[in-house]
PDB file of C-alpha atoms in Angstrom:
ATOM      1  CA  ALA X   1     -14.699 -14.990  20.232  1.00 80.00           C
ATOM      2  CA  ALA X   2     -17.242 -13.203  17.978  1.00 86.00           C
ATOM      3  CA  THR X   3     -14.712 -10.450  17.281  1.00 88.00           C
ATOM      4  CA  ILE X   4     -12.103 -12.924  16.027  1.00 90.00           C
ATOM      5  CA  GLU X   5     -14.763 -14.904  14.153  1.00 92.00           C
ATOM      6  CA  ARG X   6     -15.668 -11.762  12.199  1.00 93.00           C
ATOM      7  CA  PHE X   7     -12.009 -11.223  11.278  1.00 93.00           C
ATOM      8  CA  ASN X   8     -11.671 -14.834  10.126  1.00 93.00           C
ATOM      9  CA  GLU X   9     -14.905 -14.579   8.128  1.00 95.00           C
ATOM     10  CA  LEU X  10     -13.919 -11.415   6.244  1.00 95.00           C
ATOM     11  CA  TYR X  11     -10.165 -11.755   5.836  1.00 96.00           C
ATOM     12  CA  GLY X  12     -10.095 -15.556   5.665  1.00 94.00           C
ATOM     13  CA  ARG X  13     -11.615 -15.243   2.174  1.00 95.00           C
ATOM     14  CA  ILE X  14      -8.332 -13.764   0.931  1.00 95.00           C
ATOM     15  CA  GLY X  15      -6.044 -15.980   2.985  1.00 92.00           C
ATOM     16  CA  LEU X  16      -5.337 -13.707   5.959  1.00 91.00           C
ATOM     17  CA  THR X  17      -5.568 -15.277   9.389  1.00 86.00           C
ATOM     18  CA  ILE X  18      -4.776 -14.210  12.906  1.00 85.00           C
ATOM     19  CA  GLY X  19      -1.420 -15.412  14.155  1.00 80.00           C
ATOM     20  CA  ASP X  20      -0.173 -15.375  17.708  1.00 79.00           C
ATOM     21  CA  ILE X  21      -1.897 -12.895  19.983  1.00 81.00           C
ATOM     22  CA  THR X  22       0.142 -11.131  22.628  1.00 80.00           C
ATOM     23  CA  TYR X  23      -1.633  -9.124  25.307  1.00 81.00           C
ATOM     24  CA  HIS X  24      -0.157  -6.141  27.160  1.00 83.00           C
ATOM     25  CA  ASP X  25      -1.876  -3.956  29.737  1.00 87.00           C
ATOM     26  CA  ILE X  26      -1.816  -0.246  29.014  1.00 87.00           C
ATOM     27  CA  ASP X  27      -1.973   2.793  31.231  1.00 92.00           C
ATOM     28  CA  PRO X  28      -5.578   2.988  32.512  1.00 94.00           C
ATOM     29  CA  THR X  29      -5.571   6.753  31.921  1.00 96.00           C
ATOM     30  CA  LEU X  30      -5.652   5.895  28.190  1.00 96.00           C
ATOM     31  CA  SER X  31      -8.920   3.938  28.359  1.00 95.00           C
ATOM     32  CA  VAL X  32     -10.605   6.918  26.678  1.00 95.00           C
ATOM     33  CA  VAL X  33      -8.654   8.541  23.843  1.00 96.00           C
ATOM     34  CA  SER X  34      -9.404  11.354  21.468  1.00 96.00           C
ATOM     35  CA  ILE X  35      -8.726  12.232  17.850  1.00 96.00           C
ATOM     36  CA  ALA X  36      -9.564  15.899  18.498  1.00 96.00           C
ATOM     37  CA  GLU X  37      -6.967  18.258  17.105  1.00 93.00           C
ATOM     38  CA  ASP X  38      -5.902  19.620  20.496  1.00 94.00           C
ATOM     39  CA  ASP X  39      -5.712  16.221  22.229  1.00 96.00           C
ATOM     40  CA  ASP X  40      -2.719  13.878  22.072  1.00 95.00           C
ATOM     41  CA  THR X  41      -4.151  10.849  23.900  1.00 97.00           C
ATOM     42  CA  LEU X  42      -4.358   8.755  20.708  1.00 96.00           C
ATOM     43  CA  GLY X  43      -0.667   9.400  20.045  1.00 95.00           C
ATOM     44  CA  ALA X  44       0.160   8.597  23.663  1.00 95.00           C
ATOM     45  CA  LEU X  45      -1.719   5.314  23.306  1.00 96.00           C
ATOM     46  CA  MET X  46       0.087   4.421  20.061  1.00 94.00           C
ATOM     47  CA  ALA X  47       3.422   5.156  21.722  1.00 92.00           C
ATOM     48  CA  ASN X  48       2.776   1.962  23.725  1.00 90.00           C
ATOM     49  CA  SER X  49       3.059  -0.154  20.562  1.00 88.00           C
ATOM     50  CA  VAL X  50       5.587  -2.963  20.348  1.00 81.00           C
ATOM     51  CA  ALA X  51       7.020  -4.858  17.375  1.00 64.00           C
ATOM     52  CA  SER X  52       9.720  -7.144  16.095  1.00 59.00           C
ATOM     53  CA  GLN X  53      10.490  -8.707  12.714  1.00 53.00           C
ATOM     54  CA  THR X  54       7.758 -11.307  13.230  1.00 58.00           C
ATOM     55  CA  ASP X  55       5.039  -9.244  14.919  1.00 67.00           C
ATOM     56  CA  GLY X  56       1.987  -8.082  13.055  1.00 77.00           C
ATOM     57  CA  LEU X  57      -0.070  -5.052  13.974  1.00 86.00           C
ATOM     58  CA  ASN X  58      -0.796  -3.287  17.234  1.00 90.00           C
ATOM     59  CA  ILE X  59      -4.458  -3.214  18.240  1.00 92.00           C
ATOM     60  CA  PHE X  60      -5.515  -1.218  21.280  1.00 94.00           C
ATOM     61  CA  PHE X  61      -8.892  -1.871  22.856  1.00 94.00           C
ATOM     62  CA  VAL X  62     -10.192   1.187  24.709  1.00 94.00           C
ATOM     63  CA  ASP X  63     -13.494   2.181  26.263  1.00 91.00           C
ATOM     64  CA  GLU X  64     -14.202   5.118  23.971  1.00 91.00           C
ATOM     65  CA  ILE X  65     -12.672   7.190  21.168  1.00 94.00           C
ATOM     66  CA  LEU X  66     -13.733  10.835  21.310  1.00 93.00           C
ATOM     67  CA  THR X  67     -13.785  13.111  18.272  1.00 93.00           C
ATOM     68  CA  GLY X  68     -14.202  16.579  19.735  1.00 92.00           C
ATOM     69  CA  GLU X  69     -17.151  17.049  17.358  1.00 90.00           C
ATOM     70  CA  PRO X  70     -20.555  17.808  18.929  1.00 86.00           C
ATOM     71  CA  ASP X  71     -22.553  16.030  16.176  1.00 82.00           C
ATOM     72  CA  PHE X  72     -20.443  12.835  16.363  1.00 83.00           C
ATOM     73  CA  PRO X  73     -18.865  12.806  19.831  1.00 86.00           C
ATOM     74  CA  SER X  74     -17.308   9.339  19.531  1.00 87.00           C
ATOM     75  CA  ILE X  75     -16.398   6.738  16.930  1.00 90.00           C
ATOM     76  CA  PRO X  76     -16.009   2.951  17.095  1.00 91.00           C
ATOM     77  CA  GLY X  77     -12.448   2.805  15.769  1.00 94.00           C
ATOM     78  CA  VAL X  78      -9.503   4.654  14.270  1.00 97.00           C
ATOM     79  CA  ALA X  79      -6.263   3.766  12.531  1.00 96.00           C
ATOM     80  CA  ALA X  80      -3.449   6.048  13.637  1.00 95.00           C
ATOM     81  CA  SER X  81      -2.195   6.224  10.040  1.00 95.00           C
ATOM     82  CA  VAL X  82      -2.853   4.742   6.610  1.00 95.00           C
ATOM     83  CA  PRO X  83      -0.850   2.555   6.381  1.00 94.00           C
ATOM     84  CA  ASN X  84       0.677   1.904   9.784  1.00 91.00           C
ATOM     85  CA  PRO X  85       4.484   1.845   9.620  1.00 88.00           C
ATOM     86  CA  PRO X  86       5.397  -1.871   9.758  1.00 81.00           C
ATOM     87  CA  TYR X  87       7.957  -2.895  12.365  1.00 79.00           C
ATOM     88  CA  LEU X  88       8.269   0.654  13.667  1.00 83.00           C
ATOM     89  CA  PRO X  89       6.876   0.605  17.202  1.00 82.00           C
ATOM     90  CA  GLY X  90       6.369   3.475  19.560  1.00 86.00           C
ATOM     91  CA  THR X  91       5.303   6.131  17.061  1.00 89.00           C
ATOM     92  CA  ILE X  92       2.046   8.068  17.068  1.00 91.00           C
ATOM     93  CA  ALA X  93       1.168   6.170  13.872  1.00 92.00           C
ATOM     94  CA  SER X  94       1.804   2.610  15.073  1.00 90.00           C
ATOM     95  CA  GLY X  95      -1.556   0.942  15.593  1.00 92.00           C
ATOM     96  CA  VAL X  96      -5.328   1.023  15.605  1.00 95.00           C
ATOM     97  CA  ALA X  97      -7.697   1.783  18.459  1.00 96.00           C
ATOM     98  CA  ILE X  98     -11.027   0.001  18.833  1.00 95.00           C
ATOM     99  CA  ALA X  99     -13.736   1.200  21.235  1.00 92.00           C
ATOM    100  CA  THR X 100     -15.326  -1.607  23.213  1.00 88.00           C
ATOM    101  CA  ARG X 101     -17.916   0.290  25.212  1.00 81.00           C
ATOM    102  CA  GLY X 102     -19.267   2.800  22.716  1.00 70.00           C
ATOM    103  CA  PRO X 103     -20.296   6.318  23.637  1.00 67.00           C
ATOM    104  CA  LEU X 104     -20.022   6.414  27.431  1.00 64.00           C
ATOM    105  CA  SER X 105     -22.559   9.246  27.501  1.00 65.00           C
ATOM    106  CA  VAL X 106     -25.210   6.809  26.187  1.00 65.00           C
ATOM    107  CA  PRO X 107     -26.925   4.345  28.575  1.00 64.00           C
ATOM    108  CA  PRO X 108     -25.284   0.876  28.318  1.00 64.00           C
ATOM    109  CA  GLY X 109     -28.328  -0.810  26.773  1.00 61.00           C
ATOM    110  CA  GLN X 110     -28.342   1.721  23.920  1.00 59.00           C
ATOM    111  CA  ARG X 111     -24.651   1.642  22.971  1.00 61.00           C
ATOM    112  CA  PHE X 112     -23.820   0.600  19.424  1.00 61.00           C
ATOM    113  CA  LEU X 113     -21.054  -1.917  20.110  1.00 70.00           C
ATOM    114  CA  ASP X 114     -21.355  -5.651  20.693  1.00 77.00           C
ATOM    115  CA  PRO X 115     -18.680  -8.304  19.918  1.00 82.00           C
ATOM    116  CA  PRO X 116     -19.667  -8.779  16.226  1.00 84.00           C
ATOM    117  CA  ALA X 117     -19.758  -4.986  15.725  1.00 86.00           C
ATOM    118  CA  ILE X 118     -16.372  -4.670  17.417  1.00 90.00           C
ATOM    119  CA  GLY X 119     -15.090  -7.370  15.029  1.00 92.00           C
ATOM    120  CA  GLN X 120     -16.453  -5.448  12.043  1.00 93.00           C
ATOM    121  CA  THR X 121     -14.754  -2.267  13.245  1.00 93.00           C
ATOM    122  CA  LEU X 122     -11.526  -4.166  13.858  1.00 95.00           C
ATOM    123  CA  CYS X 123     -11.559  -5.500  10.280  1.00 96.00           C
ATOM    124  CA  HIS X 124     -12.193  -2.043   8.821  1.00 96.00           C
ATOM    125  CA  GLU X 125      -9.465  -0.356  10.881  1.00 97.00           C
ATOM    126  CA  LEU X 126      -6.964  -3.139  10.155  1.00 96.00           C
ATOM    127  CA  GLY X 127      -7.688  -2.509   6.474  1.00 97.00           C
ATOM    128  CA  HIS X 128      -6.498   1.059   7.020  1.00 97.00           C
ATOM    129  CA  ALA X 129      -3.449  -0.142   8.971  1.00 95.00           C
ATOM    130  CA  LEU X 130      -2.571  -2.360   6.003  1.00 95.00           C
ATOM    131  CA  GLY X 131      -2.870   0.518   3.525  1.00 96.00           C
ATOM    132  CA  MET X 132      -6.520   0.618   2.460  1.00 97.00           C
ATOM    133  CA  PHE X 133      -8.329   3.921   2.115  1.00 97.00           C
ATOM    134  CA  HIS X 134     -12.107   4.253   2.070  1.00 96.00           C
ATOM    135  CA  THR X 135     -13.616   2.998  -1.181  1.00 96.00           C
ATOM    136  CA  SER X 136     -15.908   6.039  -0.974  1.00 94.00           C
ATOM    137  CA  GLU X 137     -16.224   8.855   1.507  1.00 92.00           C
ATOM    138  CA  TYR X 138     -19.517  10.227   2.789  1.00 87.00           C
ATOM    139  CA  ASP X 139     -19.140  13.200   0.434  1.00 88.00           C
ATOM    140  CA  GLU X 140     -19.668  10.737  -2.476  1.00 84.00           C
ATOM    141  CA  VAL X 141     -16.848  12.556  -4.316  1.00 88.00           C
ATOM    142  CA  SER X 142     -13.688  11.024  -2.860  1.00 91.00           C
ATOM    143  CA  HIS X 143     -12.863   7.419  -3.785  1.00 94.00           C
ATOM    144  CA  ASP X 144      -9.992   4.965  -3.538  1.00 95.00           C
ATOM    145  CA  VAL X 145      -7.618   4.163  -6.406  1.00 95.00           C
ATOM    146  CA  TYR X 146      -8.880   0.664  -7.217  1.00 96.00           C
ATOM    147  CA  ASP X 147     -10.781   0.113 -10.457  1.00 96.00           C
ATOM    148  CA  ASP X 148     -12.725  -2.830  -9.041  1.00 97.00           C
ATOM    149  CA  THR X 149     -14.334  -1.036  -6.081  1.00 96.00           C
ATOM    150  CA  PRO X 150     -17.590   0.623  -7.188  1.00 94.00           C
ATOM    151  CA  GLU X 151     -18.196   4.161  -6.033  1.00 92.00           C
ATOM    152  CA  ASN X 152     -20.586   4.724  -3.134  1.00 92.00           C
ATOM    153  CA  ASP X 153     -21.174   1.002  -2.552  1.00 95.00           C
ATOM    154  CA  ASN X 154     -21.268   0.310   1.178  1.00 94.00           C
ATOM    155  CA  THR X 155     -21.207  -3.464   0.700  1.00 96.00           C
ATOM    156  CA  TYR X 156     -17.398  -3.112   0.666  1.00 97.00           C
ATOM    157  CA  LEU X 157     -15.521  -3.415   3.951  1.00 97.00           C
ATOM    158  CA  MET X 158     -13.529  -0.255   3.321  1.00 97.00           C
ATOM    159  CA  HIS X 159     -16.495   2.027   2.534  1.00 95.00           C
ATOM    160  CA  ALA X 160     -16.531   4.983   4.933  1.00 94.00           C
ATOM    161  CA  ASP X 161     -19.405   3.541   6.955  1.00 90.00           C
ATOM    162  CA  GLY X 162     -17.389   0.366   7.613  1.00 91.00           C
ATOM    163  CA  THR X 163     -20.386  -1.985   7.553  1.00 91.00           C
ATOM    164  CA  GLY X 164     -19.678  -3.946   4.375  1.00 95.00           C
ATOM    165  CA  ALA X 165     -18.000  -7.315   3.951  1.00 96.00           C
ATOM    166  CA  LEU X 166     -16.551  -7.351   0.433  1.00 97.00           C
ATOM    167  CA  ILE X 167     -12.852  -7.098  -0.387  1.00 98.00           C
ATOM    168  CA  SER X 168     -12.110  -6.649  -4.087  1.00 98.00           C
ATOM    169  CA  PRO X 169      -9.386  -8.637  -5.875  1.00 98.00           C
ATOM    170  CA  GLU X 170      -7.230  -5.504  -6.238  1.00 98.00           C
ATOM    171  CA  GLN X 171      -7.664  -4.693  -2.548  1.00 97.00           C
ATOM    172  CA  ALA X 172      -6.784  -8.293  -1.650  1.00 97.00           C
ATOM    173  CA  ARG X 173      -3.556  -8.125  -3.649  1.00 96.00           C
ATOM    174  CA  ALA X 174      -2.571  -4.870  -1.937  1.00 96.00           C
ATOM    175  CA  LEU X 175      -3.378  -6.243   1.520  1.00 96.00           C
ATOM    176  CA  LEU X 176      -1.397  -9.424   0.972  1.00 94.00           C
ATOM    177  CA  VAL X 177       1.794  -7.619  -0.086  1.00 92.00           C
ATOM    178  CA  ASN X 178       1.862  -5.316   2.931  1.00 91.00           C
ATOM    179  CA  PRO X 179       5.088  -5.981   4.897  1.00 86.00           C
ATOM    180  CA  ALA X 180       3.103  -6.435   8.119  1.00 84.00           C
ATOM    181  CA  VAL X 181       1.412  -9.528   6.660  1.00 85.00           C
ATOM    182  CA  TYR X 182       3.428 -12.550   7.723  1.00 75.00           C
ATOM    183  CA  HIS X 183       4.108 -15.164   5.064  1.00 66.00           C
ATOM    184  CA  PRO X 184       5.617 -18.349   6.488  1.00 65.00           C
ATOM    185  CA  ARG X 185       8.394 -19.909   4.486  1.00 62.00           C
ATOM    186  CA  PRO X 186       7.257 -23.090   2.773  1.00 65.00           C
ATOM    187  CA  SER X 187       8.809 -26.245   4.197  1.00 67.00           C
ATOM    188  CA  ASN X 188      10.502 -28.550   1.696  1.00 63.00           C
TER     189      ASN X 188
END
């Protein structure tokens, strides 16, 4: 519930809400995936995506997402592509993965993920799936294209650290026109 509450808190401000949720079990061998260059488990996970003309985005909850990097061995979430291809299921780019158990090499009481943190990660990664890039990268040189997102300001949801809550008006407009965002027809 706290994960969905975080989504509603952040995206509800711009009029995005969660629609119907459909749950599918995935192959248990994909409970730990990797974004390492020589590993295709993330792509194999995304190949399980499903869609139709009314479905939204594919979100995969896994135990851990490995990086292959010794300094940062795992991450809390990843979007398979920016943006995800709407209504094109089964590709290596069709979804986001969210880690629910954190680094498995760390004792459970010291892991960084709890339901609100998972919700924060979900919001950030869904931003990528809907076409948002980081407002600023850690290098403090690379920035997004929006004039109303200040550089190096981590109060924004799409900053590289993913801890912020703000969505700028320009970002909101871009999010709301993404084809994956469902707009019900008004009833007359």
